[in-house]
């Protein structure tokens, strides 16, 4: 859900598509996943483990999406005073 929202936001702002890196830890029968997403040269990492790679990626995307929604970057066409 947040992966698609983050991709749409990135396209709207003219950024490259977000890239994800997933790390798997733990036993084969009980793995834990951590994810990092890179958006506009900014990294966002999941602080807690997830039960699946997909969930970890979505959690990282959620962090990034909420950050950029709350902290819009000024556009290059904005006048500086």
mmCIF file of C-alpha atoms in Angstrom:
data_model
loop_
_atom_site.group_PDB
_atom_site.id
_atom_site.type_symbol
_atom_site.label_atom_id
_atom_site.label_comp_id
_atom_site.label_asym_id
_atom_site.label_seq_id
_atom_site.Cartn_x
_atom_site.Cartn_y
_atom_site.Cartn_z
ATOM 1 C CA UNK A 1 0.000 0.000 0.000
ATOM 2 C CA UNK A 2 2.644 2.557 1.016
ATOM 3 C CA UNK A 3 5.041 1.334 -1.671
ATOM 4 C CA UNK A 4 2.631 2.470 -4.381
ATOM 5 C CA UNK A 5 1.898 5.754 -2.580
ATOM 6 C CA UNK A 6 5.612 6.454 -2.253
ATOM 7 C CA UNK A 7 6.196 5.639 -5.923
ATOM 8 C CA UNK A 8 3.393 8.026 -6.943
ATOM 9 C CA UNK A 9 4.800 10.759 -4.704
ATOM 10 C CA UNK A 10 8.263 10.245 -6.189
ATOM 11 C CA UNK A 11 6.909 10.504 -9.731
ATOM 12 C CA UNK A 12 4.937 13.655 -8.858
ATOM 13 C CA UNK A 13 8.085 15.281 -7.505
ATOM 14 C CA UNK A 14 10.252 14.165 -10.419
ATOM 15 C CA UNK A 15 12.443 11.831 -8.357
ATOM 16 C CA UNK A 16 13.782 8.445 -9.367
ATOM 17 C CA UNK A 17 11.754 5.383 -8.385
ATOM 18 C CA UNK A 18 12.450 4.379 -4.755
ATOM 19 C CA UNK A 19 14.881 1.485 -4.312
ATOM 20 C CA UNK A 20 14.597 -1.134 -1.577
ATOM 21 C CA UNK A 21 17.168 -3.282 0.201
ATOM 22 C CA UNK A 22 15.963 -6.156 2.408
ATOM 23 C CA UNK A 23 18.008 -7.991 5.027
ATOM 24 C CA UNK A 24 16.957 -11.396 6.331
ATOM 25 C CA UNK A 25 18.010 -12.507 9.812
ATOM 26 C CA UNK A 26 17.185 -15.402 12.093
ATOM 27 C CA UNK A 27 16.485 -19.079 11.598
ATOM 28 C CA UNK A 28 15.007 -20.449 8.359
ATOM 29 C CA UNK A 29 11.850 -21.506 10.180
ATOM 30 C CA UNK A 30 11.435 -18.089 11.852
ATOM 31 C CA UNK A 31 13.086 -15.354 9.757
ATOM 32 C CA UNK A 32 13.019 -11.634 10.503
ATOM 33 C CA UNK A 33 13.253 -9.001 7.788
ATOM 34 C CA UNK A 34 14.505 -5.430 7.848
ATOM 35 C CA UNK A 35 14.181 -3.040 4.912
ATOM 36 C CA UNK A 36 15.736 0.203 3.787
ATOM 37 C CA UNK A 37 14.274 2.412 1.082
ATOM 38 C CA UNK A 38 16.176 5.160 -0.705
ATOM 39 C CA UNK A 39 14.118 8.107 -1.902
ATOM 40 C CA UNK A 40 15.652 11.235 -3.423
ATOM 41 C CA UNK A 41 19.055 10.276 -1.919
ATOM 42 C CA UNK A 42 17.526 9.868 1.570
ATOM 43 C CA UNK A 43 17.556 6.509 3.414
ATOM 44 C CA UNK A 44 14.723 5.219 5.600
ATOM 45 C CA UNK A 45 15.160 1.978 7.564
ATOM 46 C CA UNK A 46 12.698 -0.102 9.521
ATOM 47 C CA UNK A 47 13.557 0.007 13.235
ATOM 48 C CA UNK A 48 11.762 -3.250 14.066
ATOM 49 C CA UNK A 49 11.830 -6.641 12.346
ATOM 50 C CA UNK A 50 8.939 -7.782 10.167
ATOM 51 C CA UNK A 51 7.638 -11.271 9.509
ATOM 52 C CA UNK A 52 7.981 -10.943 5.719
ATOM 53 C CA UNK A 53 10.059 -9.122 3.147
ATOM 54 C CA UNK A 54 6.936 -7.527 1.691
ATOM 55 C CA UNK A 55 5.841 -6.157 5.072
ATOM 56 C CA UNK A 56 9.333 -4.828 5.814
ATOM 57 C CA UNK A 57 9.393 -2.963 2.485
ATOM 58 C CA UNK A 58 5.931 -1.542 3.126
ATOM 59 C CA UNK A 59 6.996 -0.419 6.617
ATOM 60 C CA UNK A 60 10.050 1.376 5.194
ATOM 61 C CA UNK A 61 7.899 2.979 2.485
ATOM 62 C CA UNK A 62 5.463 4.156 5.169
ATOM 63 C CA UNK A 63 8.277 5.914 7.058
ATOM 64 C CA UNK A 64 9.461 7.658 3.896
ATOM 65 C CA UNK A 65 5.971 8.568 2.697
ATOM 66 C CA UNK A 66 4.999 10.082 6.045
ATOM 67 C CA UNK A 67 8.277 11.989 6.241
ATOM 68 C CA UNK A 68 7.920 13.560 2.800
ATOM 69 C CA UNK A 69 4.208 14.231 3.342
ATOM 70 C CA UNK A 70 5.011 16.106 6.565
ATOM 71 C CA UNK A 71 8.167 17.783 5.214
ATOM 72 C CA UNK A 72 7.560 18.865 1.626
ATOM 73 C CA UNK A 73 10.722 19.944 -0.116
ATOM 74 C CA UNK A 74 10.714 23.423 -1.631
ATOM 75 C CA UNK A 75 10.494 23.406 -5.395
ATOM 76 C CA UNK A 76 13.346 24.844 -7.417
ATOM 77 C CA UNK A 77 10.964 27.383 -8.960
ATOM 78 C CA UNK A 78 10.038 28.902 -5.582
ATOM 79 C CA UNK A 79 11.354 32.436 -5.147
ATOM 80 C CA UNK A 80 13.775 32.895 -2.275
ATOM 81 C CA UNK A 81 13.324 35.947 -0.072
#
